[in-house]
Short mmCIF file of C-alpha atoms in Angstrom, two decimals:
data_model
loop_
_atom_site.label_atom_id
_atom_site.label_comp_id
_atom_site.label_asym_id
_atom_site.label_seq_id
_atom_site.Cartn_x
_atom_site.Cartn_y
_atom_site.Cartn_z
CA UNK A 5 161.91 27.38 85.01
CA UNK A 6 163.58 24.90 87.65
CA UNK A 7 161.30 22.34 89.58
CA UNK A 8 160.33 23.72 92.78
CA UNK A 9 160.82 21.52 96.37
CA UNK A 10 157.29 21.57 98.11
CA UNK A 11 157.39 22.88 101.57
CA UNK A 12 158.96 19.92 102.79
CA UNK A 13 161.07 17.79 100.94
CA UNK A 14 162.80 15.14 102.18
CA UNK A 15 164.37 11.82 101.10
CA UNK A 16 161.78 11.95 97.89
CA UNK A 17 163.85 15.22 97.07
CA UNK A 18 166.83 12.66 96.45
CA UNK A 19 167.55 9.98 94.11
CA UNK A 20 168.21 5.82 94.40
CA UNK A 21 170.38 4.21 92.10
CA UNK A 22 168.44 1.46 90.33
CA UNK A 23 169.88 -0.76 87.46
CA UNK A 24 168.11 0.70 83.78
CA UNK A 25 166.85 -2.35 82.95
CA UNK A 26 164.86 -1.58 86.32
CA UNK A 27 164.57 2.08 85.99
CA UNK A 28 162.65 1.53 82.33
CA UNK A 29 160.56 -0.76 83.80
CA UNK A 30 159.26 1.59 86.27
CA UNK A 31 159.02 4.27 83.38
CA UNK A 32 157.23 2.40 81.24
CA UNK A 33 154.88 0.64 84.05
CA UNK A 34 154.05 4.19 84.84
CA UNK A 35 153.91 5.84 81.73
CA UNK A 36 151.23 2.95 80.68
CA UNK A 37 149.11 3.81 83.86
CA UNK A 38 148.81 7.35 83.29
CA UNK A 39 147.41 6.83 78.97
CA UNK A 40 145.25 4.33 80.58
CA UNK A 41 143.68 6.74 83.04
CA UNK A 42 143.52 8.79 80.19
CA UNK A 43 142.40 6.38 77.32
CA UNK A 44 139.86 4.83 79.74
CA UNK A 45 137.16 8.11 79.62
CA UNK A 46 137.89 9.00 76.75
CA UNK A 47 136.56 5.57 75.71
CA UNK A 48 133.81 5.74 77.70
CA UNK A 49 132.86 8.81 76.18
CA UNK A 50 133.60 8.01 72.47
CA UNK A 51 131.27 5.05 73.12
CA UNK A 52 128.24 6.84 74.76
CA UNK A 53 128.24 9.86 72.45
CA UNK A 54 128.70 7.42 69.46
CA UNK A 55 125.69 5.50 70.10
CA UNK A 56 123.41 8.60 70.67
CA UNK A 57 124.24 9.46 67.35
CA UNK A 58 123.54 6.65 66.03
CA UNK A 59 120.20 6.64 67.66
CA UNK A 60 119.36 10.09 66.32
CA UNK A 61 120.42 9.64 62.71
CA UNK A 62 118.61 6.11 62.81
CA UNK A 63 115.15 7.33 64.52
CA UNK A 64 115.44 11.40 63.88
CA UNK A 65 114.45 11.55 67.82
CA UNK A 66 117.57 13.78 68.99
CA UNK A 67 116.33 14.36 72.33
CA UNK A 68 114.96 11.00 73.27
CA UNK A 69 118.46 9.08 71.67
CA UNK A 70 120.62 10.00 74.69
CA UNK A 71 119.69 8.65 77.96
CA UNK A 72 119.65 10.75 81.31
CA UNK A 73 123.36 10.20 81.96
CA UNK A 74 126.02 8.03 81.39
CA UNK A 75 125.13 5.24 84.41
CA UNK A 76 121.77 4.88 82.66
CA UNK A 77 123.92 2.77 79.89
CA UNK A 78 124.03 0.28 82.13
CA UNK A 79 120.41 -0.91 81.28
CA UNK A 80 121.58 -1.09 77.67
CA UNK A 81 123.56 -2.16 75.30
CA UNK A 82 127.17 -0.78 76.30
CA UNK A 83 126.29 -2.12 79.94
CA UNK A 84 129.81 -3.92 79.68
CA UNK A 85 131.70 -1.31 78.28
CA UNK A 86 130.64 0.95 81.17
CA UNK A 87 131.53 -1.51 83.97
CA UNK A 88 134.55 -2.54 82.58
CA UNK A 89 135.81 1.03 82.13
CA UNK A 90 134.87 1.74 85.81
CA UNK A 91 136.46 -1.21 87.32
CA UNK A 92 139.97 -0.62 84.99
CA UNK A 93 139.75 3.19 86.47
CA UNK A 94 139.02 1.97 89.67
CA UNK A 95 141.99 -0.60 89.82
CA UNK A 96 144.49 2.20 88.39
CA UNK A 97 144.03 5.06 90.55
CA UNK A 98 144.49 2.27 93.33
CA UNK A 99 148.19 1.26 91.84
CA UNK A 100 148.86 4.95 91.08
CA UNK A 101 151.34 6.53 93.62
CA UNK A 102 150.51 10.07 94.09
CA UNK A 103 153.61 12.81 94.41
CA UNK A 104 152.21 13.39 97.83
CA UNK A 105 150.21 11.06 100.58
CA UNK A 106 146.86 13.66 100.18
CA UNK A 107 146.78 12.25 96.82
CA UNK A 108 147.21 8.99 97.09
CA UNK A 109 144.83 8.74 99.81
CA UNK A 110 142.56 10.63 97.57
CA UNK A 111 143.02 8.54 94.47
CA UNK A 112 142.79 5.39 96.51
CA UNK A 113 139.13 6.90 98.24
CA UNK A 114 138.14 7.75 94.62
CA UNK A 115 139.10 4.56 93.15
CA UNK A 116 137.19 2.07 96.21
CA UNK A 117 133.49 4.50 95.05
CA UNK A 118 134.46 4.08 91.45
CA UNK A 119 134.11 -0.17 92.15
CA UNK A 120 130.87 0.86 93.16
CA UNK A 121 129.68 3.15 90.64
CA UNK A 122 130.47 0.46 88.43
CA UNK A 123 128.82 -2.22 90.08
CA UNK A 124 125.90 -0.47 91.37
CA UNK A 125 123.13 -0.18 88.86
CA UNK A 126 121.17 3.65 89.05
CA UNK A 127 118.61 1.42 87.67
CA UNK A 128 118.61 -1.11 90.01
CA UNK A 129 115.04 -0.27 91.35
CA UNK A 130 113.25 -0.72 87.87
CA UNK A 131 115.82 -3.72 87.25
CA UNK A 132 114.24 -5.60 90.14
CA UNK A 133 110.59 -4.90 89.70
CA UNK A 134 110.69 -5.60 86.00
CA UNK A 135 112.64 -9.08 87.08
CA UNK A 136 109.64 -9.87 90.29
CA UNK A 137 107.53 -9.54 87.51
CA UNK A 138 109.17 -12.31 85.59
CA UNK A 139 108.28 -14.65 88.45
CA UNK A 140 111.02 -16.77 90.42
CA UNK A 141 112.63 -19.14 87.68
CA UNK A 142 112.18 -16.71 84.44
CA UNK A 143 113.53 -19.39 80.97
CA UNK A 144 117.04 -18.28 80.20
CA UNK A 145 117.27 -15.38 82.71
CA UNK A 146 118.11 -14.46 85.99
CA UNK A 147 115.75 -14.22 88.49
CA UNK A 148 115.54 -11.30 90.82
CA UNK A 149 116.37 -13.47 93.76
CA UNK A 150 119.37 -14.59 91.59
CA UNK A 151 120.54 -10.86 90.62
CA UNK A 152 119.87 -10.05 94.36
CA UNK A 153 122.34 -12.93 95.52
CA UNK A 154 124.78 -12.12 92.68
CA UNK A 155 125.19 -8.59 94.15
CA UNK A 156 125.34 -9.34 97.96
CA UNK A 157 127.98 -11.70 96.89
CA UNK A 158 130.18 -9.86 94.37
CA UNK A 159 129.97 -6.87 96.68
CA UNK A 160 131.07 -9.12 100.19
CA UNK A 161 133.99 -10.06 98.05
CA UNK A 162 134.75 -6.73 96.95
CA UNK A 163 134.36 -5.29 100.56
CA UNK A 164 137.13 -8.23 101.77
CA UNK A 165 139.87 -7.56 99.23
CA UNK A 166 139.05 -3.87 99.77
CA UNK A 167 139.98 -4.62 103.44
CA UNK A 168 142.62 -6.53 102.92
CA UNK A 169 144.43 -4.05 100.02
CA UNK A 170 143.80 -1.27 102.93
CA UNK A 171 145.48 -3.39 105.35
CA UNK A 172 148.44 -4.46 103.23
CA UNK A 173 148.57 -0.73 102.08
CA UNK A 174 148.94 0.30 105.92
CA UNK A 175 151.45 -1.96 106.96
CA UNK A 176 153.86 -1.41 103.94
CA UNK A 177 153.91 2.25 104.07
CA UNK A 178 153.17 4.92 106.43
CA UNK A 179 152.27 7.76 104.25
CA UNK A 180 148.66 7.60 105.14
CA UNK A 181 150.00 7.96 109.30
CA UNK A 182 152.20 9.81 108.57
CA UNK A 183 149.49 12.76 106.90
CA UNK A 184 147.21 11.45 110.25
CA UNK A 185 149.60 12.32 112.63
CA UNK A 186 150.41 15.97 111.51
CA UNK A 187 147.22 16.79 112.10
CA UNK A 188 146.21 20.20 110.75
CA UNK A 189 143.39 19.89 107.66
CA UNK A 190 144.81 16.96 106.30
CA UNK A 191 143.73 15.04 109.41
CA UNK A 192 140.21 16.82 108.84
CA UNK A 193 139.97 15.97 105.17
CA UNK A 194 141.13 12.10 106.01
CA UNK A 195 138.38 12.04 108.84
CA UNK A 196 135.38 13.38 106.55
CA UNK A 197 136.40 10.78 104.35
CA UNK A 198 136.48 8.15 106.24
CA UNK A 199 133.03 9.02 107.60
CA UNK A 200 131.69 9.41 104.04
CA UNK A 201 132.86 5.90 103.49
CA UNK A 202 131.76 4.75 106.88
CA UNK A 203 128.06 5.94 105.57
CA UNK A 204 127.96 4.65 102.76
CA UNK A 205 128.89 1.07 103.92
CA UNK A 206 126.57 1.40 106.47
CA UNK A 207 123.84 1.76 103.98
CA UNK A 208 125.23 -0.58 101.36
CA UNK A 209 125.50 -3.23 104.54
CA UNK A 210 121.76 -2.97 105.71
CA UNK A 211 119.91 -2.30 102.76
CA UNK A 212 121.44 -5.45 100.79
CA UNK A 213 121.70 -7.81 103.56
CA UNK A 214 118.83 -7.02 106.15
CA UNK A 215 116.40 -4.50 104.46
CA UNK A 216 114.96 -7.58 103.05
CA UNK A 217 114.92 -10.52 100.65
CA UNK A 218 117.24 -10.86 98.03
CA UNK A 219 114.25 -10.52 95.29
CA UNK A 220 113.80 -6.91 96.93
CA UNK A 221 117.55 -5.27 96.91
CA UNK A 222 117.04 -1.88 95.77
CA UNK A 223 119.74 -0.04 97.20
CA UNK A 224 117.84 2.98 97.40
CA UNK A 225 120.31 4.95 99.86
CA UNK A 226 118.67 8.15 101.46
CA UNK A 227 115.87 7.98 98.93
CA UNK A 228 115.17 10.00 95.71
CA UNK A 229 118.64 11.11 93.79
CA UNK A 230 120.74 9.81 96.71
CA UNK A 231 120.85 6.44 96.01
CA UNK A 232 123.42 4.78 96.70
CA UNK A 233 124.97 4.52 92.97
CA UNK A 234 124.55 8.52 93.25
CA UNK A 235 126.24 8.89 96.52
CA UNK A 236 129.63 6.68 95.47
CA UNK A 237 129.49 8.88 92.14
CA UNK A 238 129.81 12.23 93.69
CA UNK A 239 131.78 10.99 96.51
CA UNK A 240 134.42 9.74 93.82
CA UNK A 241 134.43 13.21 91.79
CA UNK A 242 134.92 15.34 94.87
CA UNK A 243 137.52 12.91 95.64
CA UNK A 244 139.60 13.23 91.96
CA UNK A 245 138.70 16.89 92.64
CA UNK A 246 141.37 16.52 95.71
CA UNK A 247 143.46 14.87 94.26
CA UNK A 248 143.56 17.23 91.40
CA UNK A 249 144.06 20.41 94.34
CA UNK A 250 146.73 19.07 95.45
CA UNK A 251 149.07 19.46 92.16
CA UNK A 252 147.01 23.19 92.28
CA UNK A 253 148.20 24.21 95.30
CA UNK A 254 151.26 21.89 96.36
CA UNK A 255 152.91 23.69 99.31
CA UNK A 256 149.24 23.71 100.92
CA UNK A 257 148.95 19.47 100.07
CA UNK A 258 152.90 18.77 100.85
CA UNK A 259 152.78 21.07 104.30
CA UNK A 260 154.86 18.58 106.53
CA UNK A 261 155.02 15.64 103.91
CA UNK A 262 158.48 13.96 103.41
CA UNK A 263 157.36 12.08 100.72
CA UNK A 264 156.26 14.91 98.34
CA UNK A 265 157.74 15.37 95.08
CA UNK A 266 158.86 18.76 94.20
CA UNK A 267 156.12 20.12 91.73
CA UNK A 268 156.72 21.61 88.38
CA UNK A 269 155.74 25.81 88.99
CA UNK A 270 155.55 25.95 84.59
CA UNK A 271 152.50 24.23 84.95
CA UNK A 272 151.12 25.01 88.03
CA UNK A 273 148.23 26.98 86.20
CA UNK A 274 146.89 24.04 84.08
CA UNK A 275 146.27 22.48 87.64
CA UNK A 276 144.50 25.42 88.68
CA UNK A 277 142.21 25.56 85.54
CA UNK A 278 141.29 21.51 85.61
CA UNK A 279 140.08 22.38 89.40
CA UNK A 280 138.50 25.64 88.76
CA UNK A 281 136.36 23.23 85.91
CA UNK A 282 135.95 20.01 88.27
CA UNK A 283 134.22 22.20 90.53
CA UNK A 284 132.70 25.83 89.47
CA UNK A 285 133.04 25.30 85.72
CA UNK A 286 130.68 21.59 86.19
CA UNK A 287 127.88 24.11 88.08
CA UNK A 288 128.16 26.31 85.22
CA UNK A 289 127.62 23.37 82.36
CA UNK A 290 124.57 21.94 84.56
CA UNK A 291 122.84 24.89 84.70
CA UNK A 292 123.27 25.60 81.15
CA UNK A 293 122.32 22.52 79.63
CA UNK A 294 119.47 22.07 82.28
CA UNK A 295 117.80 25.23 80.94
CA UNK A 296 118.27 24.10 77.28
CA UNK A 297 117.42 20.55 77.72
CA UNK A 298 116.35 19.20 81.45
CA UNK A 299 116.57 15.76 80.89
CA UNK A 300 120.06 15.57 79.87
CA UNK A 301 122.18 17.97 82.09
CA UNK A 302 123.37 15.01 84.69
CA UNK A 303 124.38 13.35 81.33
CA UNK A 304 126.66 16.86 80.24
CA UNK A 305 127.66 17.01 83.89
CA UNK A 306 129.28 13.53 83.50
CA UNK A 307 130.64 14.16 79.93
CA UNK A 308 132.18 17.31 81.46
CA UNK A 309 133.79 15.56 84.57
CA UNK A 310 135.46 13.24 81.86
CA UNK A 311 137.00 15.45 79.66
CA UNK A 312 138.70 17.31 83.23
CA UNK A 313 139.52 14.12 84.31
CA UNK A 314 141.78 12.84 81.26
CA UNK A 315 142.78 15.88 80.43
CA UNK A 316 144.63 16.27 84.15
CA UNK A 317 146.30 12.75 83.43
CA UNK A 318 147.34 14.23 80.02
CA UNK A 319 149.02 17.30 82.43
CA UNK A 320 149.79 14.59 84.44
CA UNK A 321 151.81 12.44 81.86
CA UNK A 322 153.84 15.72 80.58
CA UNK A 323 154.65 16.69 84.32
CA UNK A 324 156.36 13.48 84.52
CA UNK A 325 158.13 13.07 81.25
CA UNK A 326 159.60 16.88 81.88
CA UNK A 327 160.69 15.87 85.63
CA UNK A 328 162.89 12.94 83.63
CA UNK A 329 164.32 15.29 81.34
CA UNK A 330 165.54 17.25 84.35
CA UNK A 331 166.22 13.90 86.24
CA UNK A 332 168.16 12.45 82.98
CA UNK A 333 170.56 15.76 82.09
CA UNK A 334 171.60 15.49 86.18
CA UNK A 335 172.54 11.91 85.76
CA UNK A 336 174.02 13.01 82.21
CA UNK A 337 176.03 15.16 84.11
CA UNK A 338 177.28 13.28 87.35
CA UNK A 339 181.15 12.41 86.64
CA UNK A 340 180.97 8.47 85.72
CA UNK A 341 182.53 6.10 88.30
CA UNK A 342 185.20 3.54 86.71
CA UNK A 343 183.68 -0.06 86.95
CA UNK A 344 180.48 1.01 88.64
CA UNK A 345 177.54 -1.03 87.63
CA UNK A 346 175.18 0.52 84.98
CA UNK A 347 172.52 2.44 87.13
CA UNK A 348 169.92 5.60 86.33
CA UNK A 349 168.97 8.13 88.70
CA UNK A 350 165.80 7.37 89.66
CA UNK A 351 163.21 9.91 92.13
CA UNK A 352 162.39 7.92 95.05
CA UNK A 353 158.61 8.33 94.22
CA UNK A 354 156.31 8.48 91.04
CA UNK A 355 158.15 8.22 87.70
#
């Protein structure tokens, strides 16, 4: 079946000529981002399952060899695996262009929480009290003064280049302005976002700079489960759960957009069924693995949301190496021009 133009195409429905030294560049530079979006949880999850086993066949204690969920690993020993994998996920879904501006603001949203998730312990209260207990200068550790100063200042700097990538972002293109502008639910979606983000900050701001001393940074958010390592969690998966919509349902996310890529209809229902997961199939797994065993159904939850999540960059990756194919036998097929320059026919937007 023949790609599809979304609602409103425009000059991404086109092509620019590019030299194919440049055009293969852009392939590959692409191509590389989306198996890294896709290696990246599947890593995380090879590595977290792995050691659980490990535990269980070492100690023959199934239940009490996995942890609560995955952002309890931070306490252990694959604390660096888990913040590394984080931070690389955040800083690719930032880079990623999405085939419309609802996901690309999306992916960006969902990649400025995942910084956070990452750098956020959901430990963080029992971190600090076992650390106060330590007293101030603890022999070959950090102090919980020190880990309190470490965080206000990794996270100042993170907030700054955050501010400054948004700014940059802004002035070089308008998509974002563009989807403002229109109005309509896109407007909505970008507002409730914002304000999601506005909260969060708010809380992040006050309870790690004036709650209190540096020794006593808990980052506690609302209190109970919506601390603040919670909130930026589920704010990032209901974000990738947009962003995921939007190849669903693409005349609904491209309404108005001139930037949208036409969409593929052949596999139009694989979106459907990674959404359908993301959000009513992840109630479904909760509930069942909180009735078998309650301590480890945030843990499933997560292990769930990762399997969607490189799974739709594996739909993702195919989408785009099929729109070549289409892209390359067009340019195959476009009478040659004597003494013209080598050049490929190249979509204006995500390759």
């Amino acid at each position: 079946m023949e790609e599809t133009p979304r609602s409103a195409p425009g000059p991404a429905s086109g092509f620019v000529a590019l030299p194919a030294a440049d055009f293969a560049n852009l392939r590959l530079t692409y191509d590389h981002l989306r198996w890294t979006l896709i290696g990246l949880p599947i890593l995380l999850f090879c590595v977290t399952l792995t050691i659980g086993l490990w535990k269980a066949l070492s100690t023959g204690l199934w239940k009490d060899s996995f942890p609560s969920s995955i952002s309890a690993y931070y306490s252990g020993s694959s604390r660096d695996v888990f913040v590394g994998v984080m931070i690389a996920i955040a800083a690719c879904l930032i880079a990623y262009r999405g085939t419309t501006a609802l996901e690309e603001f999306s992916l960006n949203m969902a990649g400025f929480f995942a910084v956070f998730v990452a750098l956020i312990p959901t430990t963080l209260e029992s971190v600090m009290k076992q650390l106060r207990t330590l007293g101030e200068r603890p022999v070959g550790g950090f102090s919980a003064a020190d880990y309190g100063w470490s965080l206000r200042i990794t996270v100042f700097w993170v907030v700054i280049i955050c501010a400054v990538l948004t700014f940059l972002t802004l002035r070089r293109s308008h998509r974002t302005a563009e989807m403002f502008a229109r109005g309509g639910w896109g407007r909505r979606f970008m507002v409730a976002a914002v304000l999601l983000t506005a909260v969060f900050l708010a809380l992040l701001v006050w309870q790690l700079y004036f709650a209190g001393s540096a020794a006593y940074v808990e980052l506690d958010g609302l209190g109970g489960p919506a601390k603040l390592h919670n909130y930026a969690a589920i704010v990032m998966i209901l974000l990738l759960a947009v962003a995921v919509w939007s190849h669903a349902y693409p005349d609904r996310a491209a309404k108005g957009d001139p930037t949208a890529e036409p969409y593929d209809p052949d596999l139009l229902y694989l979106y459907k069924w990674i959404f359908l997961a993301m959000t009513v199939g992840v109630v479904l797994v909760g509930v069942l693995v909180r009735l078998l065993t309650p301590d480890h159904w945030v843990l499933a939850i997560e292990w769930w949301e990762i399997g969607c999540f490189a799974f739709f960059w594996f739909v993702e990756t195919r989408r785009a190496a099929r729109r070549r194919r289409k892209l390359g036998q067009a340019s195959a097929q476009a009478p040659a021009i004597e003494g013209a320059p080598t050049v490929q026919a190249a979509p204006m937007v995500t390759l």
